[in-house]
PDB file of C-alpha atoms in Angstrom:
ATOM      1  CA  MET M   1      34.882 -47.804 -89.049  1.00 62.00           C
ATOM      2  CA  ALA M   2      38.354 -47.244 -86.816  1.00 77.00           C
ATOM      3  CA  ASP M   3      38.544 -44.436 -85.047  1.00 93.00           C
ATOM      4  CA  LYS M   4      40.539 -41.539 -86.568  1.00 97.00           C
ATOM      5  CA  ILE M   5      43.604 -40.005 -84.515  1.00 98.00           C
ATOM      6  CA  LEU M   6      45.192 -36.548 -85.673  1.00 98.00           C
ATOM      7  CA  ILE M   7      48.831 -36.499 -84.151  1.00 98.00           C
ATOM      8  CA  VAL M   8      49.883 -32.828 -84.351  1.00 97.00           C
ATOM      9  CA  GLU M   9      53.596 -33.479 -83.654  1.00 97.00           C
ATOM     10  CA  ASP M  10      56.254 -31.181 -85.675  1.00 95.00           C
ATOM     11  CA  GLU M  11      59.098 -33.413 -84.801  1.00 96.00           C
ATOM     12  CA  VAL M  12      58.857 -35.816 -87.890  1.00 96.00           C
ATOM     13  CA  LYS M  13      60.262 -39.222 -86.791  1.00 97.00           C
ATOM     14  CA  ILE M  14      58.180 -38.918 -83.617  1.00 97.00           C
ATOM     15  CA  ALA M  15      54.931 -38.458 -85.583  1.00 97.00           C
ATOM     16  CA  ARG M  16      56.179 -41.035 -87.799  1.00 97.00           C
ATOM     17  CA  PHE M  17      56.774 -43.358 -84.585  1.00 97.00           C
ATOM     18  CA  ILE M  18      53.292 -42.636 -82.894  1.00 97.00           C
ATOM     19  CA  GLU M  19      51.591 -43.158 -86.274  1.00 98.00           C
ATOM     20  CA  LEU M  20      52.773 -46.701 -86.972  1.00 97.00           C
ATOM     21  CA  GLU M  21      52.226 -47.569 -83.409  1.00 97.00           C
ATOM     22  CA  LEU M  22      48.718 -46.405 -83.486  1.00 97.00           C
ATOM     23  CA  LYS M  23      48.090 -47.743 -86.978  1.00 97.00           C
ATOM     24  CA  HIS M  24      48.980 -51.131 -85.771  1.00 96.00           C
ATOM     25  CA  GLU M  25      46.192 -50.896 -83.209  1.00 95.00           C
ATOM     26  CA  GLY M  26      43.775 -50.597 -85.960  1.00 95.00           C
ATOM     27  CA  TYR M  27      43.589 -46.443 -85.556  1.00 97.00           C
ATOM     28  CA  GLU M  28      43.401 -44.426 -88.885  1.00 97.00           C
ATOM     29  CA  VAL M  29      45.870 -41.697 -88.269  1.00 97.00           C
ATOM     30  CA  ASP M  30      46.195 -38.201 -89.834  1.00 97.00           C
ATOM     31  CA  LYS M  31      49.181 -35.708 -88.948  1.00 97.00           C
ATOM     32  CA  ALA M  32      49.820 -32.351 -89.280  1.00 96.00           C
ATOM     33  CA  HIS M  33      53.650 -30.886 -88.493  1.00 96.00           C
ATOM     34  CA  ASP M  34      52.419 -27.099 -86.968  1.00 96.00           C
ATOM     35  CA  GLY M  35      49.982 -25.542 -84.567  1.00 95.00           C
ATOM     36  CA  ARG M  36      48.170 -23.861 -87.552  1.00 96.00           C
ATOM     37  CA  THR M  37      47.330 -26.655 -89.704  1.00 97.00           C
ATOM     38  CA  GLY M  38      46.301 -29.148 -87.090  1.00 96.00           C
ATOM     39  CA  LEU M  39      43.836 -26.431 -85.997  1.00 97.00           C
ATOM     40  CA  ASP M  40      42.438 -26.169 -89.363  1.00 96.00           C
ATOM     41  CA  MET M  41      42.172 -30.207 -89.348  1.00 96.00           C
ATOM     42  CA  ILE M  42      40.527 -30.242 -86.023  1.00 96.00           C
ATOM     43  CA  LEU M  43      38.301 -27.490 -86.767  1.00 96.00           C
ATOM     44  CA  ALA M  44      37.303 -29.540 -90.350  1.00 95.00           C
ATOM     45  CA  GLY M  45      36.388 -32.007 -87.904  1.00 87.00           C
ATOM     46  CA  GLY M  46      35.959 -36.345 -87.605  1.00 91.00           C
ATOM     47  CA  TYR M  47      38.607 -36.804 -84.811  1.00 96.00           C
ATOM     48  CA  SER M  48      38.163 -38.849 -81.896  1.00 96.00           C
ATOM     49  CA  LEU M  49      41.429 -37.767 -80.328  1.00 97.00           C
ATOM     50  CA  VAL M  50      44.071 -35.350 -81.017  1.00 97.00           C
ATOM     51  CA  VAL M  51      47.668 -35.554 -79.951  1.00 97.00           C
ATOM     52  CA  LEU M  52      49.040 -32.400 -79.542  1.00 96.00           C
ATOM     53  CA  ASP M  53      52.357 -31.380 -79.082  1.00 95.00           C
ATOM     54  CA  VAL M  54      53.106 -27.836 -77.123  1.00 95.00           C
ATOM     55  CA  MET M  55      56.014 -26.114 -78.342  1.00 95.00           C
ATOM     56  CA  LEU M  56      54.659 -25.917 -82.297  1.00 94.00           C
ATOM     57  CA  PRO M  57      55.762 -23.618 -85.176  1.00 93.00           C
ATOM     58  CA  GLN M  58      53.220 -21.077 -86.366  1.00 92.00           C
ATOM     59  CA  LEU M  59      50.980 -21.737 -83.185  1.00 93.00           C
ATOM     60  CA  ASN M  60      51.614 -23.291 -80.080  1.00 95.00           C
ATOM     61  CA  GLY M  61      49.740 -26.492 -78.744  1.00 93.00           C
ATOM     62  CA  LEU M  62      47.908 -24.054 -75.480  1.00 95.00           C
ATOM     63  CA  GLU M  63      46.834 -21.571 -78.436  1.00 96.00           C
ATOM     64  CA  VAL M  64      45.377 -24.553 -80.491  1.00 95.00           C
ATOM     65  CA  LEU M  65      43.736 -25.579 -77.485  1.00 94.00           C
ATOM     66  CA  ARG M  66      42.599 -22.174 -76.759  1.00 95.00           C
ATOM     67  CA  ARG M  67      41.165 -21.898 -80.185  1.00 95.00           C
ATOM     68  CA  VAL M  68      39.257 -25.578 -80.454  1.00 93.00           C
TER      69      VAL M  68
END
């Protein structure tokens, strides 16, 4: 079973590029485009790694990290 990675990035094109590269390497990838959704997904669990942007709508990346 492949490791699951969550990308929390508000720029859709950047998130898509990272997703394609990680999938090419065999990882399972989920994406969130704002901090609040990303936090909810992180707290639901199951991720080996989170790629977290700092400047995000609704909840910035540093606040997401603090709450995790």
